[in-house]
């Protein structure tokens, strides 16, 4: 059994999301594309949006090869008009959206003191305002389908990371938005949760904040001693949207191999040194 199969296997029924429409913002690449594929493998009709038509076309072809219906429309999540056309179009073509995944995001490393106001605003606009736009515009469909929203956030939402002030602020906002929607939309039967990926190998997000040579060093700080796989995150998104999670709302699910356990890395190294110097007789 490969690591992929061992970790993920196709353990859930193939028709788990049959007759369900899943809309993934930023679904043309990386983790979000992996999420779209996972839902498609479990019978969903899948809709994706993003800014690059070429990227969306490639993703659409790959998703169609999995056998289900696919809808792809270029839309910038910051542009409510474009996003409304995509979300309405998906609902009209595939049926009401039953699962919305808000994954579109932007990132780069920048010291706060040199980051321009527009640079900060751009990331907040894409990640936070874009997530609100998608949820707000899909509300009527989610209400009819008694659906759920899964936000893709990041460890920076929960712990300060240097050169990520813009991302921390944006993703922390998404976490709070997730909780507010759980509170306000629960009575409509709509659940709202987030997945918090750690460091996911071979993704654009990781390339933007690290050099490939750094990855071996990261492993010492990840209790499970491996980088995340796209499928790790996809599996969590599928779980949160599935009937296995019908009473789960307002929850952040870390999929990070334990990386986010605050302070554990330096504390544990220090503790090991202390124990080595003063072993208990
Ligand atoms: N460091 C500092 N500032 C940066 C930057 C960097 N590496 N990259 C962009 N910016 C600033 C720009 O200078 C600009 O500010 P200014 O007008 O004051 O000069 C502002 O951010 C907007 O840049 P622009 O390139 O016009 O934005 P965009 O809307 O075309 O692209 C980004 C958005 C910047 C987030 C771009 O990196 C992107 O499209 N990312 C999507 C993919 C991605 O990030 N994937 C990982 C997901 S975690
Ligand atoms: P990615 O491949 O760059 O995914 C981002 C996607 O969002 C792209 O398809 C991009 O497509 C789309 N997008 C960006 N700006 C958009 C906009 N304004 N409107 C619509 N779509 C937009 O990067 P990734 O690493 O897989 O990241 C996916 C998600 O996981 C993000 O939410 C990220 O914050 C989160 N995450 C990643 C990691 C990691 O290790 N990679 C860790 C924690 C969290 P276009 O450019 O074509 O628009």
mmCIF file of C-alpha atoms and ligand atoms in Angstrom:
data_model
loop_
_atom_site.group_PDB
_atom_site.id
_atom_site.type_symbol
_atom_site.label_atom_id
_atom_site.label_comp_id
_atom_site.label_asym_id
_atom_site.label_seq_id
_atom_site.Cartn_x
_atom_site.Cartn_y
_atom_site.Cartn_z
ATOM 1 C CA UNK A 1 0.000 0.000 0.000
ATOM 2 C CA UNK A 2 1.460 3.405 -0.932
ATOM 3 C CA UNK A 3 1.681 6.137 1.682
ATOM 4 C CA UNK A 4 -1.121 7.927 -0.155
ATOM 5 C CA UNK A 5 -3.409 4.928 0.012
ATOM 6 C CA UNK A 6 -2.351 4.115 3.567
ATOM 7 C CA UNK A 7 -3.152 7.595 4.762
ATOM 8 C CA UNK A 8 -6.224 8.261 2.726
ATOM 9 C CA UNK A 9 -7.585 5.130 1.147
ATOM 10 C CA UNK A 10 -11.012 5.591 -0.293
ATOM 11 C CA UNK A 11 -12.676 4.619 2.933
ATOM 12 C CA UNK A 12 -15.845 6.639 2.530
ATOM 13 C CA UNK A 13 -18.670 5.595 0.188
ATOM 14 C CA UNK A 14 -18.071 6.673 -3.416
ATOM 15 C CA UNK A 15 -21.559 8.185 -3.560
ATOM 16 C CA UNK A 16 -21.243 10.182 -0.307
ATOM 17 C CA UNK A 17 -21.739 13.465 -2.167
ATOM 18 C CA UNK A 18 -23.921 12.205 -5.025
ATOM 19 C CA UNK A 19 -26.554 14.822 -5.887
ATOM 20 C CA UNK A 20 -24.495 17.424 -3.972
ATOM 21 C CA UNK A 21 -22.906 20.458 -5.629
ATOM 22 C CA UNK A 22 -19.574 21.550 -4.176
ATOM 23 C CA UNK A 23 -18.193 24.991 -5.053
ATOM 24 C CA UNK A 24 -14.469 25.593 -4.407
ATOM 25 C CA UNK A 25 -13.044 29.120 -4.690
ATOM 26 C CA UNK A 26 -9.481 29.009 -5.980
ATOM 27 C CA UNK A 27 -10.202 25.416 -6.994
ATOM 28 C CA UNK A 28 -7.942 25.428 -10.055
ATOM 29 C CA UNK A 29 -4.705 24.538 -8.281
ATOM 30 C CA UNK A 30 -2.920 23.154 -5.253
ATOM 31 C CA UNK A 31 -4.763 22.246 -2.088
ATOM 32 C CA UNK A 32 -8.094 23.588 -3.326
ATOM 33 C CA UNK A 33 -7.848 21.536 -6.510
ATOM 34 C CA UNK A 34 -7.062 18.485 -4.353
ATOM 35 C CA UNK A 35 -10.196 19.240 -2.340
ATOM 36 C CA UNK A 36 -12.262 19.561 -5.526
ATOM 37 C CA UNK A 37 -10.886 16.209 -6.726
ATOM 38 C CA UNK A 38 -11.703 14.521 -3.424
ATOM 39 C CA UNK A 39 -15.317 15.669 -3.552
ATOM 40 C CA UNK A 40 -15.551 14.621 -7.214
ATOM 41 C CA UNK A 41 -14.219 11.159 -6.297
ATOM 42 C CA UNK A 42 -17.078 10.915 -3.809
ATOM 43 C CA UNK A 43 -19.757 11.650 -6.374
ATOM 44 C CA UNK A 44 -20.154 15.435 -6.135
ATOM 45 C CA UNK A 45 -20.807 17.780 -9.007
ATOM 46 C CA UNK A 46 -17.971 20.273 -8.639
ATOM 47 C CA UNK A 47 -17.724 23.974 -9.446
ATOM 48 C CA UNK A 48 -14.475 25.943 -9.316
ATOM 49 C CA UNK A 49 -13.485 29.555 -9.817
ATOM 50 C CA UNK A 50 -10.215 31.481 -10.024
ATOM 51 C CA UNK A 51 -8.639 34.273 -12.046
ATOM 52 C CA UNK A 52 -6.645 32.302 -14.603
ATOM 53 C CA UNK A 53 -8.732 30.747 -17.405
ATOM 54 C CA UNK A 54 -5.888 28.416 -18.454
ATOM 55 C CA UNK A 55 -5.537 27.041 -14.941
ATOM 56 C CA UNK A 56 -9.293 26.554 -14.635
ATOM 57 C CA UNK A 57 -9.449 24.796 -18.003
ATOM 58 C CA UNK A 58 -6.772 22.299 -16.980
ATOM 59 C CA UNK A 59 -8.498 21.641 -13.677
ATOM 60 C CA UNK A 60 -11.900 21.276 -15.365
ATOM 61 C CA UNK A 61 -10.561 18.627 -17.756
ATOM 62 C CA UNK A 62 -8.958 16.689 -14.866
ATOM 63 C CA UNK A 63 -12.128 16.875 -12.781
ATOM 64 C CA UNK A 64 -14.326 15.782 -15.699
ATOM 65 C CA UNK A 65 -12.091 12.736 -16.098
ATOM 66 C CA UNK A 66 -13.325 11.635 -12.667
ATOM 67 C CA UNK A 67 -16.750 11.171 -14.207
ATOM 68 C CA UNK A 68 -18.965 13.824 -12.661
ATOM 69 C CA UNK A 69 -20.375 17.147 -13.807
ATOM 70 C CA UNK A 70 -18.052 20.145 -13.597
ATOM 71 C CA UNK A 71 -18.599 23.893 -13.836
ATOM 72 C CA UNK A 72 -15.643 26.287 -14.102
ATOM 73 C CA UNK A 73 -15.926 30.075 -14.312
ATOM 74 C CA UNK A 74 -13.262 32.766 -14.049
ATOM 75 C CA UNK A 75 -13.979 35.051 -11.133
ATOM 76 C CA UNK A 76 -11.879 37.135 -8.779
ATOM 77 C CA UNK A 77 -13.286 36.620 -5.286
ATOM 78 C CA UNK A 78 -12.709 40.333 -4.605
ATOM 79 C CA UNK A 79 -15.188 41.215 -7.362
ATOM 80 C CA UNK A 80 -18.694 40.517 -6.098
ATOM 81 C CA UNK A 81 -20.184 40.810 -9.613
ATOM 82 C CA UNK A 82 -17.840 38.202 -11.105
ATOM 83 C CA UNK A 83 -18.256 35.915 -8.111
ATOM 84 C CA UNK A 84 -22.056 36.196 -8.182
ATOM 85 C CA UNK A 85 -22.055 35.157 -11.847
ATOM 86 C CA UNK A 86 -19.932 32.110 -10.970
ATOM 87 C CA UNK A 87 -21.959 31.098 -7.912
ATOM 88 C CA UNK A 88 -25.337 31.651 -9.577
ATOM 89 C CA UNK A 89 -24.105 29.887 -12.727
ATOM 90 C CA UNK A 90 -22.914 26.889 -10.714
ATOM 91 C CA UNK A 91 -26.265 26.596 -8.946
ATOM 92 C CA UNK A 92 -28.241 26.889 -12.194
ATOM 93 C CA UNK A 93 -26.046 24.354 -14.003
ATOM 94 C CA UNK A 94 -25.385 21.775 -11.280
ATOM 95 C CA UNK A 95 -28.102 22.389 -8.686
ATOM 96 C CA UNK A 96 -27.991 24.363 -5.461
ATOM 97 C CA UNK A 97 -24.577 24.506 -3.801
ATOM 98 C CA UNK A 98 -24.518 22.111 -0.855
ATOM 99 C CA UNK A 99 -20.878 22.632 0.131
ATOM 100 C CA UNK A 100 -18.912 25.840 -0.270
ATOM 101 C CA UNK A 101 -15.135 25.664 0.173
ATOM 102 C CA UNK A 102 -13.495 29.087 0.559
ATOM 103 C CA UNK A 103 -9.890 28.427 -0.419
ATOM 104 C CA UNK A 104 -8.807 31.325 -2.653
ATOM 105 C CA UNK A 105 -5.876 33.115 -1.027
ATOM 106 C CA UNK A 106 -2.694 35.042 -1.657
ATOM 107 C CA UNK A 107 0.588 35.024 0.222
ATOM 108 C CA UNK A 108 4.132 36.318 0.128
ATOM 109 C CA UNK A 109 6.775 36.942 2.783
ATOM 110 C CA UNK A 110 7.178 40.567 3.767
ATOM 111 C CA UNK A 111 8.462 42.399 6.817
ATOM 112 C CA UNK A 112 5.576 44.469 8.204
ATOM 113 C CA UNK A 113 7.687 47.633 8.119
ATOM 114 C CA UNK A 114 8.198 47.487 4.356
ATOM 115 C CA UNK A 115 4.787 46.087 3.384
ATOM 116 C CA UNK A 116 2.743 48.730 1.550
ATOM 117 C CA UNK A 117 -0.820 49.480 2.642
ATOM 118 C CA UNK A 118 -1.999 48.083 -0.680
ATOM 119 C CA UNK A 119 0.012 44.890 -0.169
ATOM 120 C CA UNK A 120 -1.618 44.353 3.225
ATOM 121 C CA UNK A 121 -5.068 45.205 1.870
ATOM 122 C CA UNK A 122 -4.664 42.908 -1.136
ATOM 123 C CA UNK A 123 -4.212 39.802 1.012
ATOM 124 C CA UNK A 124 -7.025 40.789 3.374
ATOM 125 C CA UNK A 125 -9.238 41.460 0.341
ATOM 126 C CA UNK A 126 -8.589 38.066 -1.234
ATOM 127 C CA UNK A 127 -8.581 35.878 1.873
ATOM 128 C CA UNK A 128 -11.065 37.564 4.202
ATOM 129 C CA UNK A 129 -13.333 39.703 2.031
ATOM 130 C CA UNK A 130 -13.251 37.045 -0.706
ATOM 131 C CA UNK A 131 -14.376 34.398 1.793
ATOM 132 C CA UNK A 132 -17.194 36.605 3.042
ATOM 133 C CA UNK A 133 -18.237 37.420 -0.538
ATOM 134 C CA UNK A 134 -18.448 33.736 -1.444
ATOM 135 C CA UNK A 135 -20.383 32.748 1.676
ATOM 136 C CA UNK A 136 -22.751 35.697 1.394
ATOM 137 C CA UNK A 137 -23.423 35.111 -2.311
ATOM 138 C CA UNK A 138 -24.001 31.374 -1.792
ATOM 139 C CA UNK A 139 -26.274 31.892 1.224
ATOM 140 C CA UNK A 140 -29.622 31.409 -0.544
ATOM 141 C CA UNK A 141 -28.429 28.172 -2.158
ATOM 142 C CA UNK A 142 -26.879 26.904 1.103
ATOM 143 C CA UNK A 143 -30.105 27.685 2.948
ATOM 144 C CA UNK A 144 -32.168 25.692 0.457
ATOM 145 C CA UNK A 145 -29.700 22.780 0.530
ATOM 146 C CA UNK A 146 -29.085 22.977 4.312
ATOM 147 C CA UNK A 147 -25.452 22.981 3.292
ATOM 148 C CA UNK A 148 -22.121 23.709 4.865
ATOM 149 C CA UNK A 149 -19.137 26.002 4.439
ATOM 150 C CA UNK A 150 -15.524 24.930 4.865
ATOM 151 C CA UNK A 151 -12.964 27.736 5.112
ATOM 152 C CA UNK A 152 -9.286 27.004 4.422
ATOM 153 C CA UNK A 153 -7.234 29.050 6.852
ATOM 154 C CA UNK A 154 -3.622 28.720 8.050
ATOM 155 C CA UNK A 155 -1.532 28.401 11.224
ATOM 156 C CA UNK A 156 -0.836 32.162 10.973
ATOM 157 C CA UNK A 157 -4.444 32.701 12.085
ATOM 158 C CA UNK A 158 -3.650 31.181 15.461
ATOM 159 C CA UNK A 159 0.012 31.949 16.129
ATOM 160 C CA UNK A 160 2.157 34.915 15.061
ATOM 161 C CA UNK A 161 4.582 34.057 12.252
ATOM 162 C CA UNK A 162 7.247 36.601 11.263
ATOM 163 C CA UNK A 163 6.760 38.357 7.888
ATOM 164 C CA UNK A 164 3.160 37.177 7.749
ATOM 165 C CA UNK A 165 1.319 40.104 9.415
ATOM 166 C CA UNK A 166 -0.994 40.431 6.406
ATOM 167 C CA UNK A 167 -1.737 36.694 6.266
ATOM 168 C CA UNK A 168 -2.186 36.386 10.033
ATOM 169 C CA UNK A 169 -4.659 39.250 10.087
ATOM 170 C CA UNK A 170 -6.534 37.940 7.047
ATOM 171 C CA UNK A 171 -6.755 34.304 8.123
ATOM 172 C CA UNK A 172 -7.588 35.175 11.758
ATOM 173 C CA UNK A 173 -10.446 37.200 10.310
ATOM 174 C CA UNK A 174 -11.568 34.170 8.323
ATOM 175 C CA UNK A 175 -11.542 32.057 11.504
ATOM 176 C CA UNK A 176 -13.806 34.576 13.235
ATOM 177 C CA UNK A 177 -16.041 34.850 10.182
ATOM 178 C CA UNK A 178 -16.353 31.059 10.283
ATOM 179 C CA UNK A 179 -17.555 31.221 13.891
ATOM 180 C CA UNK A 180 -19.960 34.077 13.258
ATOM 181 C CA UNK A 181 -21.566 32.244 10.371
ATOM 182 C CA UNK A 182 -21.851 29.085 12.466
ATOM 183 C CA UNK A 183 -23.730 31.147 15.037
ATOM 184 C CA UNK A 184 -25.969 33.082 12.670
ATOM 185 C CA UNK A 185 -26.595 30.445 10.021
ATOM 186 C CA UNK A 186 -26.951 27.406 12.272
ATOM 187 C CA UNK A 187 -30.686 28.041 12.615
ATOM 188 C CA UNK A 188 -30.952 27.749 8.802
ATOM 189 C CA UNK A 189 -29.304 24.334 8.977
ATOM 190 C CA UNK A 190 -26.020 25.669 7.568
ATOM 191 C CA UNK A 191 -22.805 24.481 9.225
ATOM 192 C CA UNK A 192 -19.555 26.456 9.106
ATOM 193 C CA UNK A 193 -16.089 25.094 9.931
ATOM 194 C CA UNK A 194 -12.468 25.585 8.951
ATOM 195 C CA UNK A 195 -9.506 23.421 8.071
ATOM 196 C CA UNK A 196 -6.102 24.732 9.175
ATOM 197 C CA UNK A 197 -3.429 23.100 7.022
ATOM 198 C CA UNK A 198 0.149 23.048 8.267
ATOM 199 C CA UNK A 199 3.038 22.965 5.797
ATOM 200 C CA UNK A 200 1.802 21.144 2.723
ATOM 201 C CA UNK A 201 4.484 19.803 0.376
ATOM 202 C CA UNK A 202 4.663 20.715 -3.315
ATOM 203 C CA UNK A 203 2.256 23.655 -3.137
ATOM 204 C CA UNK A 204 2.468 27.276 -4.223
ATOM 205 C CA UNK A 205 1.789 28.395 -0.676
ATOM 206 C CA UNK A 206 4.846 26.548 0.611
ATOM 207 C CA UNK A 207 7.030 27.740 -2.286
ATOM 208 C CA UNK A 208 6.176 31.333 -1.365
ATOM 209 C CA UNK A 209 7.328 31.079 2.234
ATOM 210 C CA UNK A 210 10.255 28.648 2.106
ATOM 211 C CA UNK A 211 13.117 27.314 0.012
ATOM 212 C CA UNK A 212 13.003 23.594 -0.856
ATOM 213 C CA UNK A 213 16.273 23.062 1.034
ATOM 214 C CA UNK A 214 14.568 24.232 4.252
ATOM 215 C CA UNK A 215 12.039 21.446 4.408
ATOM 216 C CA UNK A 216 14.235 18.857 6.096
ATOM 217 C CA UNK A 217 14.791 21.312 8.971
ATOM 218 C CA UNK A 218 11.041 21.788 9.409
ATOM 219 C CA UNK A 219 10.554 18.125 10.194
ATOM 220 C CA UNK A 220 12.159 18.507 13.632
ATOM 221 C CA UNK A 221 9.346 20.923 14.502
ATOM 222 C CA UNK A 222 6.495 18.754 13.258
ATOM 223 C CA UNK A 223 5.575 16.068 15.812
ATOM 224 C CA UNK A 224 4.465 13.610 13.101
ATOM 225 C CA UNK A 225 7.804 14.220 11.305
ATOM 226 C CA UNK A 226 6.436 14.664 7.795
ATOM 227 C CA UNK A 227 5.106 17.481 5.661
ATOM 228 C CA UNK A 228 1.397 17.531 4.950
ATOM 229 C CA UNK A 229 -0.018 16.103 1.745
ATOM 230 C CA UNK A 230 -2.728 17.815 -0.271
ATOM 231 C CA UNK A 231 -4.834 14.714 0.386
ATOM 232 C CA UNK A 232 -4.508 15.176 4.170
ATOM 233 C CA UNK A 233 -6.253 18.519 3.842
ATOM 234 C CA UNK A 234 -8.773 17.281 1.280
ATOM 235 C CA UNK A 235 -9.762 14.395 3.519
ATOM 236 C CA UNK A 236 -10.464 16.795 6.403
ATOM 237 C CA UNK A 237 -12.587 19.041 4.183
ATOM 238 C CA UNK A 238 -14.585 16.038 2.984
ATOM 239 C CA UNK A 239 -15.097 14.888 6.575
ATOM 240 C CA UNK A 240 -16.300 18.297 7.788
ATOM 241 C CA UNK A 241 -18.785 18.573 4.930
ATOM 242 C CA UNK A 242 -19.991 14.987 5.256
ATOM 243 C CA UNK A 243 -22.843 13.408 7.215
ATOM 244 C CA UNK A 244 -20.167 12.192 9.666
ATOM 245 C CA UNK A 245 -19.981 15.776 10.931
ATOM 246 C CA UNK A 246 -23.652 16.799 11.072
ATOM 247 C CA UNK A 247 -23.372 18.145 14.639
ATOM 248 C CA UNK A 248 -20.009 19.887 14.101
ATOM 249 C CA UNK A 249 -20.112 23.622 13.481
ATOM 250 C CA UNK A 250 -17.933 26.569 14.484
ATOM 251 C CA UNK A 251 -14.862 24.318 14.687
ATOM 252 C CA UNK A 252 -11.293 24.710 13.381
ATOM 253 C CA UNK A 253 -9.692 21.421 12.437
ATOM 254 C CA UNK A 254 -5.884 21.604 12.384
ATOM 255 C CA UNK A 255 -4.357 19.275 9.786
ATOM 256 C CA UNK A 256 -0.750 20.012 10.589
ATOM 257 C CA UNK A 257 0.923 16.944 12.093
ATOM 258 C CA UNK A 258 0.953 18.787 15.427
ATOM 259 C CA UNK A 259 3.037 21.707 14.108
ATOM 260 C CA UNK A 260 0.735 24.243 15.723
ATOM 261 C CA UNK A 261 1.226 23.054 19.280
ATOM 262 C CA UNK A 262 2.509 26.372 20.568
ATOM 263 C CA UNK A 263 6.019 26.461 21.875
ATOM 264 C CA UNK A 264 6.475 22.720 21.786
ATOM 265 C CA UNK A 265 9.585 22.752 19.610
ATOM 266 C CA UNK A 266 11.866 24.971 21.672
ATOM 267 C CA UNK A 267 10.354 23.857 24.982
ATOM 268 C CA UNK A 268 10.901 20.210 24.172
ATOM 269 C CA UNK A 269 14.477 20.736 22.965
ATOM 270 C CA UNK A 270 15.207 22.686 26.131
ATOM 271 C CA UNK A 271 13.566 20.006 28.276
ATOM 272 C CA UNK A 272 15.630 17.292 26.594
ATOM 273 C CA UNK A 273 18.830 19.235 27.367
ATOM 274 C CA UNK A 274 17.775 19.714 31.010
ATOM 275 C CA UNK A 275 16.940 16.043 31.409
ATOM 276 C CA UNK A 276 20.262 15.046 29.832
ATOM 277 C CA UNK A 277 22.128 17.334 32.260
ATOM 278 C CA UNK A 278 20.119 16.233 35.319
ATOM 279 C CA UNK A 279 18.969 12.672 34.759
ATOM 280 C CA UNK A 280 16.758 11.329 37.539
ATOM 281 C CA UNK A 281 18.594 8.622 39.385
HETATM 282 N N1 LIG B 1 6.260 41.617 -1.097
HETATM 283 C C1 LIG B 1 5.708 42.777 -0.729
HETATM 284 N N2 LIG B 1 4.602 43.320 -1.358
HETATM 285 C C2 LIG B 1 4.085 42.625 -2.377
HETATM 286 C C3 LIG B 1 4.601 41.391 -2.805
HETATM 287 C C4 LIG B 1 5.746 40.890 -2.128
HETATM 288 N N3 LIG B 1 6.331 39.725 -2.469
HETATM 289 N N4 LIG B 1 3.844 40.931 -3.847
HETATM 290 C C5 LIG B 1 2.891 41.855 -4.061
HETATM 291 N N5 LIG B 1 3.022 42.876 -3.177
HETATM 292 C C6 LIG B 1 2.246 44.096 -3.118
HETATM 293 C C7 LIG B 1 2.394 44.871 -4.410
HETATM 294 O O1 LIG B 1 3.592 45.656 -4.403
HETATM 295 C C8 LIG B 1 1.129 45.723 -4.399
HETATM 296 O O2 LIG B 1 1.245 46.827 -3.540
HETATM 297 P P1 LIG B 1 1.578 48.328 -4.134
HETATM 298 O O3 LIG B 1 0.467 48.677 -5.076
HETATM 299 O O4 LIG B 1 1.644 49.176 -2.926
HETATM 300 O O5 LIG B 1 2.913 48.203 -4.842
HETATM 301 C C9 LIG B 1 0.116 44.806 -3.756
HETATM 302 O O6 LIG B 1 0.856 43.790 -3.064
HETATM 303 C C10 LIG B 1 -0.785 44.131 -4.785
HETATM 304 O O7 LIG B 1 0.044 43.470 -5.720
HETATM 305 P P2 LIG B 1 -0.539 42.947 -7.120
HETATM 306 O O8 LIG B 1 0.542 42.154 -7.769
HETATM 307 O O9 LIG B 1 -1.131 44.099 -7.866
HETATM 308 O O10 LIG B 1 -1.747 42.046 -6.590
HETATM 309 P P3 LIG B 1 -2.600 40.961 -7.336
HETATM 310 O O11 LIG B 1 -3.971 41.177 -6.918
HETATM 311 O O12 LIG B 1 -2.283 40.896 -8.812
HETATM 312 O O13 LIG B 1 -1.983 39.567 -6.742
HETATM 313 C C11 LIG B 1 -0.953 38.582 -4.779
HETATM 314 C C12 LIG B 1 -2.206 39.185 -5.402
HETATM 315 C C13 LIG B 1 0.060 39.707 -4.547
HETATM 316 C C14 LIG B 1 -1.334 37.977 -3.436
HETATM 317 C C15 LIG B 1 -0.270 37.545 -5.714
HETATM 318 O O14 LIG B 1 0.885 37.064 -5.086
HETATM 319 C C16 LIG B 1 -1.194 36.385 -6.077
HETATM 320 O O15 LIG B 1 -1.925 36.487 -7.032
HETATM 321 N N6 LIG B 1 -1.179 35.275 -5.291
HETATM 322 C C17 LIG B 1 -2.043 34.097 -5.525
HETATM 323 C C18 LIG B 1 -1.296 32.790 -5.376
HETATM 324 C C19 LIG B 1 -0.771 32.605 -3.987
HETATM 325 O O16 LIG B 1 -0.359 33.542 -3.296
HETATM 326 N N7 LIG B 1 -0.761 31.343 -3.568
HETATM 327 C C20 LIG B 1 -0.428 30.967 -2.227
HETATM 328 C C21 LIG B 1 -1.690 30.872 -1.437
HETATM 329 S S1 LIG B 1 -1.295 30.726 0.249
HETATM 330 P P1 LIG B 2 -2.427 27.973 -4.686
HETATM 331 O O1 LIG B 2 -2.233 26.770 -5.536
HETATM 332 O O2 LIG B 2 -1.774 29.247 -5.142
HETATM 333 O O3 LIG B 2 -3.970 28.194 -4.449
HETATM 334 C C1 LIG B 2 -4.587 29.441 -4.394
HETATM 335 C C2 LIG B 2 -5.692 29.466 -5.420
HETATM 336 O O4 LIG B 2 -6.486 30.634 -5.208
HETATM 337 C C3 LIG B 2 -5.174 29.507 -6.853
HETATM 338 O O5 LIG B 2 -5.864 28.552 -7.620
HETATM 339 C C4 LIG B 2 -5.502 30.921 -7.331
HETATM 340 O O6 LIG B 2 -5.836 30.896 -8.722
HETATM 341 C C5 LIG B 2 -6.704 31.260 -6.460
HETATM 342 N N1 LIG B 2 -6.817 32.698 -6.224
HETATM 343 C C6 LIG B 2 -5.871 33.542 -5.742
HETATM 344 N N2 LIG B 2 -6.347 34.772 -5.693
HETATM 345 C C7 LIG B 2 -7.634 34.722 -6.140
HETATM 346 C C8 LIG B 2 -8.639 35.682 -6.328
HETATM 347 N N3 LIG B 2 -8.438 36.976 -6.050
HETATM 348 N N4 LIG B 2 -9.854 35.279 -6.798
HETATM 349 C C9 LIG B 2 -10.074 33.958 -7.098
HETATM 350 N N5 LIG B 2 -9.138 33.012 -6.954
HETATM 351 C C10 LIG B 2 -7.937 33.390 -6.474
HETATM 352 O O7 LIG B 2 -1.872 27.741 -3.202
HETATM 353 P P2 LIG B 2 -2.048 26.583 -2.092
HETATM 354 O O8 LIG B 2 -0.767 26.562 -1.365
HETATM 355 O O9 LIG B 2 -2.599 25.346 -2.664
HETATM 356 O O10 LIG B 2 -3.111 27.268 -1.092
HETATM 357 C C11 LIG B 2 -4.487 26.882 -1.057
HETATM 358 C C12 LIG B 2 -5.108 27.283 0.260
HETATM 359 O O11 LIG B 2 -4.453 26.592 1.343
HETATM 360 C C13 LIG B 2 -5.019 28.755 0.593
HETATM 361 O O12 LIG B 2 -6.198 29.173 1.260
HETATM 362 C C14 LIG B 2 -3.850 28.820 1.547
HETATM 363 O O13 LIG B 2 -3.868 29.966 2.376
HETATM 364 C C15 LIG B 2 -4.053 27.539 2.319
HETATM 365 N N6 LIG B 2 -2.857 27.050 3.010
HETATM 366 C C16 LIG B 2 -1.810 26.541 2.297
HETATM 367 C C17 LIG B 2 -0.708 26.013 2.961
HETATM 368 C C18 LIG B 2 0.438 25.393 2.231
HETATM 369 O O14 LIG B 2 1.357 24.840 2.868
HETATM 370 N N7 LIG B 2 0.453 25.442 0.916
HETATM 371 C C19 LIG B 2 -0.674 26.043 4.360
HETATM 372 C C20 LIG B 2 -1.739 26.577 5.063
HETATM 373 C C21 LIG B 2 -2.832 27.066 4.369
HETATM 374 P P3 LIG B 2 -5.629 32.180 -9.664
HETATM 375 O O15 LIG B 2 -4.245 32.709 -9.386
HETATM 376 O O16 LIG B 2 -5.825 31.630 -11.041
HETATM 377 O O17 LIG B 2 -6.688 33.146 -9.293
#
